JSON list of C-alpha atoms in Angstrom, two decimals:
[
{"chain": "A", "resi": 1, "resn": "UNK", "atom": "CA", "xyz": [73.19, 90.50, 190.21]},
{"chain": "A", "resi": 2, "resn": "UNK", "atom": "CA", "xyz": [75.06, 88.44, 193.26]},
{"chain": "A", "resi": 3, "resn": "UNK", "atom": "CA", "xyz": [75.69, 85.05, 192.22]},
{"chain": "A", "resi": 4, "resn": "UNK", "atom": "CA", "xyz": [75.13, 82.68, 195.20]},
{"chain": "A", "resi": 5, "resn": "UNK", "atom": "CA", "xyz": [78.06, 81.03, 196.67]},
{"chain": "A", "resi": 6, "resn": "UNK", "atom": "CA", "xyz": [78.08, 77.16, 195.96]},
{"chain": "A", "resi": 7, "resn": "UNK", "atom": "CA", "xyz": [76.97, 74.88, 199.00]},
{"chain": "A", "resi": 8, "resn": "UNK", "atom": "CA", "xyz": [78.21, 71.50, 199.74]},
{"chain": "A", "resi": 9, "resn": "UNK", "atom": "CA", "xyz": [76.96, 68.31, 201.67]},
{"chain": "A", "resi": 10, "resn": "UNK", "atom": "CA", "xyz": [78.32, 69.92, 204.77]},
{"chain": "A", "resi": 11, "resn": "UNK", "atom": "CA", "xyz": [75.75, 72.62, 204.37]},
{"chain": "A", "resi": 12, "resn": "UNK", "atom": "CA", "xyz": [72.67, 70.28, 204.61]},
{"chain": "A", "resi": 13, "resn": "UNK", "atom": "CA", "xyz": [74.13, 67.35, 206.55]},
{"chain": "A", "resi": 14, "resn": "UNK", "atom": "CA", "xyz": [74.54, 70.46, 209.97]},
{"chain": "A", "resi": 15, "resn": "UNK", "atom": "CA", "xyz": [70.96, 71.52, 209.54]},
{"chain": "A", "resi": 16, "resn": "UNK", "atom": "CA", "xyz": [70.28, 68.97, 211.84]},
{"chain": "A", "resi": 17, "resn": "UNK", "atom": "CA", "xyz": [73.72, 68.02, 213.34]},
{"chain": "A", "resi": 18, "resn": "UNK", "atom": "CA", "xyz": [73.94, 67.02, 216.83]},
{"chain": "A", "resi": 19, "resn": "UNK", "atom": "CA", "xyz": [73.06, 70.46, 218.66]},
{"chain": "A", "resi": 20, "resn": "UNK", "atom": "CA", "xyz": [74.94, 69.89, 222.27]},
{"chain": "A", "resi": 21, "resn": "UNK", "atom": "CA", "xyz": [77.00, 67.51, 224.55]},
{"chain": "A", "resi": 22, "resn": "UNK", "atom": "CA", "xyz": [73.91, 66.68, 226.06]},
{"chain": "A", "resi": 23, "resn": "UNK", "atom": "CA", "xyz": [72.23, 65.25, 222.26]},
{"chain": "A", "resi": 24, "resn": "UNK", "atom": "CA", "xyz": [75.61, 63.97, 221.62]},
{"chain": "A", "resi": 25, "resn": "UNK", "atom": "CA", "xyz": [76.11, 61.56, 225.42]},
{"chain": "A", "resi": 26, "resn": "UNK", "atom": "CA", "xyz": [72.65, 60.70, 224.26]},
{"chain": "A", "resi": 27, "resn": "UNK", "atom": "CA", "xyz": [73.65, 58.74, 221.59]},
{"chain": "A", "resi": 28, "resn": "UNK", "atom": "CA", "xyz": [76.72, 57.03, 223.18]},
{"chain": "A", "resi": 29, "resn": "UNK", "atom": "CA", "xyz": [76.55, 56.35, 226.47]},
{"chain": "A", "resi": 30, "resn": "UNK", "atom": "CA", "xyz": [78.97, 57.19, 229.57]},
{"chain": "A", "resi": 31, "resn": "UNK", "atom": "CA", "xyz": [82.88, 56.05, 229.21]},
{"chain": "A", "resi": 32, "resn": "UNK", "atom": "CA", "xyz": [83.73, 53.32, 230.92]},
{"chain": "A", "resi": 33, "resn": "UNK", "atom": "CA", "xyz": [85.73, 53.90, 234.09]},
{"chain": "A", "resi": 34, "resn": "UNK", "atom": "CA", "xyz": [89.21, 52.96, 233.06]},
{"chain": "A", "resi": 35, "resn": "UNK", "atom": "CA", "xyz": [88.73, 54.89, 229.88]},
{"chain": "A", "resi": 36, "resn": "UNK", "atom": "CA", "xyz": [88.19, 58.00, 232.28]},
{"chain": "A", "resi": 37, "resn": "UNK", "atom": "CA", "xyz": [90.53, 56.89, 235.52]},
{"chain": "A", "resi": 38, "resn": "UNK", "atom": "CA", "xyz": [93.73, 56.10, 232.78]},
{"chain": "A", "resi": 39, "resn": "UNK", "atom": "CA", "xyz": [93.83, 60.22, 232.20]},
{"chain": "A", "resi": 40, "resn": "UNK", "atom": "CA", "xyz": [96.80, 61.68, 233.96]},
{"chain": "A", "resi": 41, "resn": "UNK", "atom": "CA", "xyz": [98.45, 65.23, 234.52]},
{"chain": "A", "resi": 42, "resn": "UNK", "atom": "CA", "xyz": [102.42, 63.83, 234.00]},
{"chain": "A", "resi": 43, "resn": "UNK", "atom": "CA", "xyz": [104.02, 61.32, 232.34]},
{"chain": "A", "resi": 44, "resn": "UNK", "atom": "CA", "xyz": [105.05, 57.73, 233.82]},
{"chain": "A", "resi": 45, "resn": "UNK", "atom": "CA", "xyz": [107.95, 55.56, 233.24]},
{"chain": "A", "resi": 46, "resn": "UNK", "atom": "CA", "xyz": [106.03, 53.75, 230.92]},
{"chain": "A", "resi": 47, "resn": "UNK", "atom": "CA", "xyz": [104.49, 56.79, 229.11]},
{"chain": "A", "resi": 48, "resn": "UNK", "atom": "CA", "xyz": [108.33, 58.04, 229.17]},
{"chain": "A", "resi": 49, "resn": "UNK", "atom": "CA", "xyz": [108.90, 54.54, 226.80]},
{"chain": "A", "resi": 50, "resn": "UNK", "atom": "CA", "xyz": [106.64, 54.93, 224.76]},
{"chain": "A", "resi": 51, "resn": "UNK", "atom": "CA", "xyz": [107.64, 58.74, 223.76]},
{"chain": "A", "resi": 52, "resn": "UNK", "atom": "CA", "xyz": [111.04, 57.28, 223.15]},
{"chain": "A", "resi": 53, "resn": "UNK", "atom": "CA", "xyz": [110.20, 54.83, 221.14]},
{"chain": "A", "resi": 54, "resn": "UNK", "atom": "CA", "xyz": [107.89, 57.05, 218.66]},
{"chain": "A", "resi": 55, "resn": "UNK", "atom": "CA", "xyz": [109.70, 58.34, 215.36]},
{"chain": "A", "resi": 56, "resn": "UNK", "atom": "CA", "xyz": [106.30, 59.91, 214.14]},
{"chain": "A", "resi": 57, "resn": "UNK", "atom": "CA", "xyz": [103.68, 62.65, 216.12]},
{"chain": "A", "resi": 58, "resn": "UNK", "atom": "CA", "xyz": [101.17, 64.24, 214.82]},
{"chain": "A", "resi": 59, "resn": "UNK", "atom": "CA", "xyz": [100.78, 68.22, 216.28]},
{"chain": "A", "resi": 60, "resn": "UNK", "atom": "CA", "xyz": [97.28, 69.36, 216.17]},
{"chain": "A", "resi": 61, "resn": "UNK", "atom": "CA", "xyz": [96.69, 73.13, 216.46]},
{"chain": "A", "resi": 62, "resn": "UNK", "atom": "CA", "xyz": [94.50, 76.22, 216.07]},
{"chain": "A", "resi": 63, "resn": "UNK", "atom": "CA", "xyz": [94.79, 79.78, 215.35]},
{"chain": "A", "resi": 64, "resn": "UNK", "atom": "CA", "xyz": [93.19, 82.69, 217.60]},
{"chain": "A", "resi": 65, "resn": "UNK", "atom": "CA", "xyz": [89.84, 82.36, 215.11]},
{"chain": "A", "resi": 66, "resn": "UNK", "atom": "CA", "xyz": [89.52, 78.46, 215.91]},
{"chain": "A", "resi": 67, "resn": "UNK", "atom": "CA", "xyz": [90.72, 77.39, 212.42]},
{"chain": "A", "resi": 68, "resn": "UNK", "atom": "CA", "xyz": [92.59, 74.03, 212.86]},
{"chain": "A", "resi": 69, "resn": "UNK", "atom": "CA", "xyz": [95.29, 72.31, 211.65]},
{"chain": "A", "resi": 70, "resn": "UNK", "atom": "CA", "xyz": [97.30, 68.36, 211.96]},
{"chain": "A", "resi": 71, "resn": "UNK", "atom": "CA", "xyz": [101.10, 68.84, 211.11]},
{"chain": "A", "resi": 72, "resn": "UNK", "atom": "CA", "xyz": [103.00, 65.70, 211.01]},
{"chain": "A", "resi": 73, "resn": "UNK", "atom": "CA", "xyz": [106.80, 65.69, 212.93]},
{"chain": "A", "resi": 74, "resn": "UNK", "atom": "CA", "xyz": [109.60, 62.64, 212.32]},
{"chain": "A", "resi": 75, "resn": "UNK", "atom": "CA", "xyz": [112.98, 61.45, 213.37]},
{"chain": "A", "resi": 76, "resn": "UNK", "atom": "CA", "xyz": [114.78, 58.83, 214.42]},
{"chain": "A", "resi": 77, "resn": "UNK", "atom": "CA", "xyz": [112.84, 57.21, 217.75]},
{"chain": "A", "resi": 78, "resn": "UNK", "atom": "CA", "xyz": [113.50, 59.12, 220.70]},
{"chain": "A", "resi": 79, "resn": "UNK", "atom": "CA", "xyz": [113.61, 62.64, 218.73]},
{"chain": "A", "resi": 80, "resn": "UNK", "atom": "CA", "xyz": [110.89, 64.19, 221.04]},
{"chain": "A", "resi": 81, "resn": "UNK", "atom": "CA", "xyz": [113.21, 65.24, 223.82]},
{"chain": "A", "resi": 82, "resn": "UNK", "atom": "CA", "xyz": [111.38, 64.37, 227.76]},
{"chain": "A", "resi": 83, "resn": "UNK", "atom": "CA", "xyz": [112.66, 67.35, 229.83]},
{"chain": "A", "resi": 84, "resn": "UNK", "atom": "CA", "xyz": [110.62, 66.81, 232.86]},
{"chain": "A", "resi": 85, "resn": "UNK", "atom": "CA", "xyz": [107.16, 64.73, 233.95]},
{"chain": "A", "resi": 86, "resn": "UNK", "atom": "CA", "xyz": [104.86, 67.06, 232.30]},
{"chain": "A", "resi": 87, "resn": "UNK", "atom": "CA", "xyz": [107.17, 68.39, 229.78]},
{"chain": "A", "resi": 88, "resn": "UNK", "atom": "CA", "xyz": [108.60, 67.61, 225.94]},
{"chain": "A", "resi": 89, "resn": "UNK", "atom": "CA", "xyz": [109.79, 69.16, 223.50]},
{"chain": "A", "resi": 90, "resn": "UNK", "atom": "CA", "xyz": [110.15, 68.70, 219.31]},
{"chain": "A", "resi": 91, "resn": "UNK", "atom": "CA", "xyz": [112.83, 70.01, 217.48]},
{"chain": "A", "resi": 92, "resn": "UNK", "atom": "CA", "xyz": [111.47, 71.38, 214.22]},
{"chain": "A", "resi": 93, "resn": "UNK", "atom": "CA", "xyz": [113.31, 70.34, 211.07]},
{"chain": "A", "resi": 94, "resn": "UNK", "atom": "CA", "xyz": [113.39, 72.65, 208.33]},
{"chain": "A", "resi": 95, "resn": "UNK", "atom": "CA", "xyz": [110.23, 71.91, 205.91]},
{"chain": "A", "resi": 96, "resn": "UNK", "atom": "CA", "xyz": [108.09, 74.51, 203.56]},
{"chain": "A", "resi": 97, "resn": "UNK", "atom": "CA", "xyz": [108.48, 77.80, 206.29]},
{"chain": "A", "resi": 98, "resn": "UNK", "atom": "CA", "xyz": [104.89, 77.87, 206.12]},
{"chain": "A", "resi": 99, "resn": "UNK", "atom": "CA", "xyz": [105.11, 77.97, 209.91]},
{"chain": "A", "resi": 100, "resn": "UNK", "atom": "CA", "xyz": [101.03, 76.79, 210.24]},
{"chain": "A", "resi": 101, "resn": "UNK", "atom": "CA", "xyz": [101.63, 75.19, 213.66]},
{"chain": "A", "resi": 102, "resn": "UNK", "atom": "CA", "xyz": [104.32, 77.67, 215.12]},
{"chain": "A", "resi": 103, "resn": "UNK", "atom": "CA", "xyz": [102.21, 80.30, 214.35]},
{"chain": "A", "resi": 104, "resn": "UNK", "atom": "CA", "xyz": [99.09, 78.67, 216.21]},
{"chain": "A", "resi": 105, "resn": "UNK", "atom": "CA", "xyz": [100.89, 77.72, 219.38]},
{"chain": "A", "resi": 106, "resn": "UNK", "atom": "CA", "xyz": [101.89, 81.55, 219.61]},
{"chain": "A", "resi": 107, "resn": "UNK", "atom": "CA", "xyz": [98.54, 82.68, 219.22]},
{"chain": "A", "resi": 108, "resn": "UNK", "atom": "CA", "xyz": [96.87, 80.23, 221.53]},
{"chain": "A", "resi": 109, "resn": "UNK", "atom": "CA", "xyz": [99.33, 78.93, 223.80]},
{"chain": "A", "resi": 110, "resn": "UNK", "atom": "CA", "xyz": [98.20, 75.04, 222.82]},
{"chain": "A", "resi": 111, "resn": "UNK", "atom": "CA", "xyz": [98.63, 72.29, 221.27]},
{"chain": "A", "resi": 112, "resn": "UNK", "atom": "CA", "xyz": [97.43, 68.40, 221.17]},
{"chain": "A", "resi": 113, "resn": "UNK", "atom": "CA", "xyz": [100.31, 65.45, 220.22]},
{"chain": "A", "resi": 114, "resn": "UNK", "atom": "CA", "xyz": [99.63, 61.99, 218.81]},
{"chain": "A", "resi": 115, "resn": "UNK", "atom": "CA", "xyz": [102.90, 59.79, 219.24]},
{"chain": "A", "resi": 116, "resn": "UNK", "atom": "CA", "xyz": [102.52, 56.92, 216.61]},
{"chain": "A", "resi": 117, "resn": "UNK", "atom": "CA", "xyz": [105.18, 53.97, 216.87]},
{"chain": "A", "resi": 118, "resn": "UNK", "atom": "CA", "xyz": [105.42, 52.53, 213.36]},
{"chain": "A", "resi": 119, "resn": "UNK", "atom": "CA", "xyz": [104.37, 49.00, 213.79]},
{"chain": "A", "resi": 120, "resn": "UNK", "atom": "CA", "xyz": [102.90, 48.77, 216.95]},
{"chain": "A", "resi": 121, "resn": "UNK", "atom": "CA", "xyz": [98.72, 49.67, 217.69]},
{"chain": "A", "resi": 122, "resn": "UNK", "atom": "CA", "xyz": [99.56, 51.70, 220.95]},
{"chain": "A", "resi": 123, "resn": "UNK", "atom": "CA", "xyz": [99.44, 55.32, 220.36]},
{"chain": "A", "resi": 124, "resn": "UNK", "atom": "CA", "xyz": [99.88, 57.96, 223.17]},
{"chain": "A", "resi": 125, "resn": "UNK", "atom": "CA", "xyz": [97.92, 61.66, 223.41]},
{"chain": "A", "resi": 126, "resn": "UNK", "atom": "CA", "xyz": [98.99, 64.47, 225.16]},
{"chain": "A", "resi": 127, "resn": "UNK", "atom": "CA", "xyz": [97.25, 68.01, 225.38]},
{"chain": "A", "resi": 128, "resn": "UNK", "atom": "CA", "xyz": [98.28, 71.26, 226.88]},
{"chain": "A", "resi": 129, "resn": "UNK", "atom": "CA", "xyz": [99.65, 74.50, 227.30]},
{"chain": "A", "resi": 130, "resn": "UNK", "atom": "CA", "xyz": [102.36, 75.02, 224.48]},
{"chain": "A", "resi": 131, "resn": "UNK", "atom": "CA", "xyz": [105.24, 77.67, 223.22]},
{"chain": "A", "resi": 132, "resn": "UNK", "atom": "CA", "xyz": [107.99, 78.00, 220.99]},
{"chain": "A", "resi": 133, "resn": "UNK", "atom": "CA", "xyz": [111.68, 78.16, 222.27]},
{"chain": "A", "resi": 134, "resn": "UNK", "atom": "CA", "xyz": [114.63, 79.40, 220.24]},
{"chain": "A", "resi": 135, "resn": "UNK", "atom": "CA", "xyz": [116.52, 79.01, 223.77]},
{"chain": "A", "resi": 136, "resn": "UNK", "atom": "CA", "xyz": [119.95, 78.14, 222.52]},
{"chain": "A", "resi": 137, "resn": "UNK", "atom": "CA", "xyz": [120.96, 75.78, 225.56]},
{"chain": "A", "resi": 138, "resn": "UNK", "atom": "CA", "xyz": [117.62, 73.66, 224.56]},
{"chain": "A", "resi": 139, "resn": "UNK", "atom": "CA", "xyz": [118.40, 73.49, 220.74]},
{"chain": "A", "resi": 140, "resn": "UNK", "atom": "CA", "xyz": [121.27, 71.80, 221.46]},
{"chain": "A", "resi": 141, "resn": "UNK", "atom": "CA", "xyz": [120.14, 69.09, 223.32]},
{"chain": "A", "resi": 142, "resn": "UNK", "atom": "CA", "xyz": [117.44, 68.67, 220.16]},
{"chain": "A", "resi": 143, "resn": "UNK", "atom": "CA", "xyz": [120.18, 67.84, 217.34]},
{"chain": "A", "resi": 144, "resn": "UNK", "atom": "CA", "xyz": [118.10, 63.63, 216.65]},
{"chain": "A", "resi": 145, "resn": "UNK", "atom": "CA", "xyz": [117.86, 65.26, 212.93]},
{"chain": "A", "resi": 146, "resn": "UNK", "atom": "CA", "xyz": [121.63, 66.05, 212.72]},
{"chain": "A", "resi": 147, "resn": "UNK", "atom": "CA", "xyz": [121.75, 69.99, 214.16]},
{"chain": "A", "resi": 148, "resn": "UNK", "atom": "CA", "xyz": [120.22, 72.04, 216.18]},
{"chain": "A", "resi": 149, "resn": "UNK", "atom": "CA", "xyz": [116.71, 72.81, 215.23]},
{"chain": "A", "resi": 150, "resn": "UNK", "atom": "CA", "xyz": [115.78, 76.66, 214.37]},
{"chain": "A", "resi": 151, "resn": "UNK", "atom": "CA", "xyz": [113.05, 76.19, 217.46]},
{"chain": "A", "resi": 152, "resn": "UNK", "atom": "CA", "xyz": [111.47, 73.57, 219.54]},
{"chain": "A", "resi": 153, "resn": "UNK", "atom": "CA", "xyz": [107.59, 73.13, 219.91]},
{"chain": "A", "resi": 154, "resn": "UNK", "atom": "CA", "xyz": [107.59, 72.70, 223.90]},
{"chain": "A", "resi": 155, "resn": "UNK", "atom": "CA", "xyz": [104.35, 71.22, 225.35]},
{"chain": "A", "resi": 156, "resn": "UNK", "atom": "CA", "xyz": [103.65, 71.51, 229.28]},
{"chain": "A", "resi": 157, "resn": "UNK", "atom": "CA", "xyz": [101.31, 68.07, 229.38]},
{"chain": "A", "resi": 158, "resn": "UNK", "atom": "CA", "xyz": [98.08, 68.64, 231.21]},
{"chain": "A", "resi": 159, "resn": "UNK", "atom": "CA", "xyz": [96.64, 65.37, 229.47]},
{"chain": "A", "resi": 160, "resn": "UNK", "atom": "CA", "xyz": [98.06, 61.98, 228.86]},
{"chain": "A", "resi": 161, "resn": "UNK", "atom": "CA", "xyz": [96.91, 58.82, 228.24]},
{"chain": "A", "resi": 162, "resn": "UNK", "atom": "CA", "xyz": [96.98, 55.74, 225.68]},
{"chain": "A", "resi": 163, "resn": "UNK", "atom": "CA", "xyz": [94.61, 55.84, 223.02]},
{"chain": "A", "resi": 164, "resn": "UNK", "atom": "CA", "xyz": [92.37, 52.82, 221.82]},
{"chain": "A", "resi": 165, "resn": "UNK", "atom": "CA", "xyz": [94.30, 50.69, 218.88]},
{"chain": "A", "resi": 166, "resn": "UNK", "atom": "CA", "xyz": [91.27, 50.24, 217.21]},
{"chain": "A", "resi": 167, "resn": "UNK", "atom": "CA", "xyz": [91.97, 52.56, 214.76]},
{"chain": "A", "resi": 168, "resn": "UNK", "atom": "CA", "xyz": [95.10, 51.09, 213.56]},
{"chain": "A", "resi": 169, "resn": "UNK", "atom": "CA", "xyz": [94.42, 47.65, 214.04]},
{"chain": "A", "resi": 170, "resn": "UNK", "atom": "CA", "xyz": [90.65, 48.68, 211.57]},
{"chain": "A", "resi": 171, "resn": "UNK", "atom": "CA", "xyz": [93.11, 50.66, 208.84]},
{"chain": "A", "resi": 172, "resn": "UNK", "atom": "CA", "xyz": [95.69, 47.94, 208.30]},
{"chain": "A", "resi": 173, "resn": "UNK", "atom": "CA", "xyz": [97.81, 50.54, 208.54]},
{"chain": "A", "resi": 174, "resn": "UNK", "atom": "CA", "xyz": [101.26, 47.88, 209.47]},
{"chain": "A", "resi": 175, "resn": "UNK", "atom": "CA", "xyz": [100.25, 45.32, 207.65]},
{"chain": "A", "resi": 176, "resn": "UNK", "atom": "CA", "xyz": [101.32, 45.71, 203.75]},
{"chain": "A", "resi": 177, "resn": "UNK", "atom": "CA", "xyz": [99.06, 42.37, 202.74]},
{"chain": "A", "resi": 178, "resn": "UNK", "atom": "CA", "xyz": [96.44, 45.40, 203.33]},
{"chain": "A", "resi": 179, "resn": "UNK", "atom": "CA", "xyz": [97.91, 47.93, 201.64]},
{"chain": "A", "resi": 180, "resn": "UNK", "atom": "CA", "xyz": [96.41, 49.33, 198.64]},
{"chain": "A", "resi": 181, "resn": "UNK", "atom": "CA", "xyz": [99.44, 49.11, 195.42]},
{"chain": "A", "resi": 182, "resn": "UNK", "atom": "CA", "xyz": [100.83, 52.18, 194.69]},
{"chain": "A", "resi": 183, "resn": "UNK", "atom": "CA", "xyz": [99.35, 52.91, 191.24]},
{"chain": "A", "resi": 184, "resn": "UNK", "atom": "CA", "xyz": [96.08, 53.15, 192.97]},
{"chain": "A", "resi": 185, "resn": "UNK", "atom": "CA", "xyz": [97.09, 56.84, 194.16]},
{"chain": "A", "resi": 186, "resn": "UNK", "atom": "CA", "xyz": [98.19, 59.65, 192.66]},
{"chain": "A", "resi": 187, "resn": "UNK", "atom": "CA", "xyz": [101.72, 60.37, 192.74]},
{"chain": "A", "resi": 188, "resn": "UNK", "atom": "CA", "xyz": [102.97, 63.27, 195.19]},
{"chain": "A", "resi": 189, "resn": "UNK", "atom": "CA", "xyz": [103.85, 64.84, 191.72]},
{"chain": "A", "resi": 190, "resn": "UNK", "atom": "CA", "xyz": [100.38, 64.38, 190.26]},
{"chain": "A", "resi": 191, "resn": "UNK", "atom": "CA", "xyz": [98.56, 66.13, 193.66]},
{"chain": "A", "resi": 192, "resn": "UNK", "atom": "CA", "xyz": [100.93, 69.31, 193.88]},
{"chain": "A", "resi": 193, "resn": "UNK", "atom": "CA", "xyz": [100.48, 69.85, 190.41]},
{"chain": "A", "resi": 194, "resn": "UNK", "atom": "CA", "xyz": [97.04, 70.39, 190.58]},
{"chain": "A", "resi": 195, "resn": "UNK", "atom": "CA", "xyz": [96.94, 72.61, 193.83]},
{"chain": "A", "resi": 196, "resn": "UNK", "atom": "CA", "xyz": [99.50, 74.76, 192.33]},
{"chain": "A", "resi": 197, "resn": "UNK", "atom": "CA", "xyz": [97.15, 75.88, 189.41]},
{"chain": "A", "resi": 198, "resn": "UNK", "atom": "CA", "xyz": [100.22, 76.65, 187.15]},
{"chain": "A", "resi": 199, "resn": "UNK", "atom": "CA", "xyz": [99.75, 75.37, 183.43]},
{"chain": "A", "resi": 200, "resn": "UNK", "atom": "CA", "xyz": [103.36, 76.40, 182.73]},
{"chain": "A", "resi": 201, "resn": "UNK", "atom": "CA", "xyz": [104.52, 73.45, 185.00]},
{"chain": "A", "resi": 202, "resn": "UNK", "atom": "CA", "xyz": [104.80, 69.75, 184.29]},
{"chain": "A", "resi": 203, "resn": "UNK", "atom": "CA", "xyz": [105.05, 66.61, 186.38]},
{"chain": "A", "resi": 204, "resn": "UNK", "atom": "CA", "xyz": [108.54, 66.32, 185.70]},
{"chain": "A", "resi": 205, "resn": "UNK", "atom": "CA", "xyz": [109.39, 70.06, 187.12]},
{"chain": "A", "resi": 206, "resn": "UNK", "atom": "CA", "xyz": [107.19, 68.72, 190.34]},
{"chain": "A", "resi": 207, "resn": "UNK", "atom": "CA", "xyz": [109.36, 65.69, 190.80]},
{"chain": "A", "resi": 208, "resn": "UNK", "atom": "CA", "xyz": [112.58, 67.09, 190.29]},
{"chain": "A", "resi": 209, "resn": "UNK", "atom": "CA", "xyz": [111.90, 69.60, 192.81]},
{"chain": "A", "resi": 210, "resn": "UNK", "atom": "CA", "xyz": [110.70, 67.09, 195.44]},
{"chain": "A", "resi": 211, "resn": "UNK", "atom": "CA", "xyz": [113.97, 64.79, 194.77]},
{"chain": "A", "resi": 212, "resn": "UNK", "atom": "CA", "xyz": [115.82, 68.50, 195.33]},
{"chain": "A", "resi": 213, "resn": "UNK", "atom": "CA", "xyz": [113.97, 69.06, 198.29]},
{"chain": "A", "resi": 214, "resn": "UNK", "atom": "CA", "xyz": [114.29, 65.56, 199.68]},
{"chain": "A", "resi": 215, "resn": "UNK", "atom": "CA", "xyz": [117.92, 65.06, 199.11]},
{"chain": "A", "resi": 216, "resn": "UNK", "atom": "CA", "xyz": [118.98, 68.98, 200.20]},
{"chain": "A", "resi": 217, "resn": "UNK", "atom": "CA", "xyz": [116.58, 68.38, 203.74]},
{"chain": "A", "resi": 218, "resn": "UNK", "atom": "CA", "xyz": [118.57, 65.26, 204.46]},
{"chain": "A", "resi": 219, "resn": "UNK", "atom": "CA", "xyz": [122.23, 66.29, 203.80]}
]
C-alpha cells in the first residue's frame, strides 16, 4: 500500500491562485509611466555609479527545468567590473564549488542582478543574456578579492533600472535601532547542523570549520 506524499499550505493556497496576467493586472492596476519609461537597454553614467559603489549583488538564476535560485556575490565596492554600456562582469571568489549559479547561466544563457549599496535605499536591477568566461586577459582585470577569479559571471544588460526603496526603507535593514539582537537567531553553527543530518557532529565541529573556512577564503 502507497503511502500518500505529505501536502503543504502551498498545495491548497494554488487551488485558486491567480490563474493569468490578465487576473493578476486585475488586481493592481497599470504602472505608472515613469515606473515603465525609467527601463533602459544600457547603462548611464549614473547607473555606472551606482555599480561602483555596490559591494553586495544578488545573482538570480535558473536551470534548463525552470528551478530557481538567489546566490549572493561581495567585495570591496567597485568589484563588479563595467566593461562596456550593456556589459559587467563578477569575478567569482572561491566559496562551497557547488557551482548552482554557474551551472544555470550555462544552461540558460541568463541571469537577473540586484546591486545593494550597504546603507543606502537605492538598489539597481539588471536582466539579460549571461555566460561564464575563464578568458585569462578578463580574470585579470577582476583581481577586487586579491587574485584572479577562477571565472567571471558576464551579463550582456538588456534591462536596467532603479528599483523602489521601499523595501529597505519597510525592513530596517540599515538601521541597527531595528535590528533584532543576535540571540534571537540561530547561530550559523546551529542551522548547518541540522541540514547536515549527521548525529556524529557537534556545534563545535560546525564552528571550527566555518572559522577554517572564513580565515583560509580570506588569506
Amino acid at each position: 500500500m502507497t503511502t500518500p506524499l505529505a501536502t503543504s499550505a502551498f498545495d491548497s493556497l494554488r487551488l485558486d491562485a491567480v490563474p493569468d496576467r490578465e487576473a493578476l493586472r486585475r488586481a493592481y492596476g497599470l504602472p505608472s509611466d515613469t515606473a515603465v519609461r525609467k527601463q533602459m537597454t544600457e547603462l548611464t553614467e549614473q547607473t555606472r555609479r551606482l555599480i561602483g559603489c555596490s559591494s553586495l549583488v544578488l545573482v538570480a538564476s535558473a536551470d534548463a527545468e525552470g528551478n530557481c535560485d538567489v546566490s549572493p556575490r561581495g567585495g570591496p565596492a567597485g568589484f563588479v567590473a563595467v566593461l562596456d554600456a550593456r556589459t559587467v562582469a563578477i569575478p567569482d571568489a572561491t566559496g562551497n564549488k557547488r557551482l548552482d549559479t554557474l551551472q544555470n547561466v550555462i544552461a540558460t544563457g541568463r541571469a537577473g542582478l540586484l546591486f545593494v549599496i550597504p546603507g543606502r535605499t537605492t538598489t539597481l536591477r539588471v536582466n539579460g543574456r549571461a555566460c561564464v568566461s575563464t578568458r585569462p586577459e578578463l580574470l585579470s582585470q577582476l583581481t577586487a578579492v586579491g587574485k584572479p577569479p577562477a571565472s567571471a559571471l558576464v551579463l550582456g544588460i538588456e534591462e536596467v533600472y532603479p528599483h523602489c526603496p521601499k523595501s529597505l526603507l519597510r525592513s530596517g535593514a540599515w538601521k541597527p535601532e531595528q535590528w533584532l539582537p543576535a540571540d534571537a537567531q540561530p547561530t550559523s553553527a546551529e542551522v548547518t547542523l541540522a541540514q547536515l543530518r549527521v548525529p556524529e557532529l557537534t556545534i563545535a565541529d560546525i564552528e571550527q570549520a566555518e572559522a577554517d573556512s572564513l580565515k583560509y577564503r580570506y588569506e
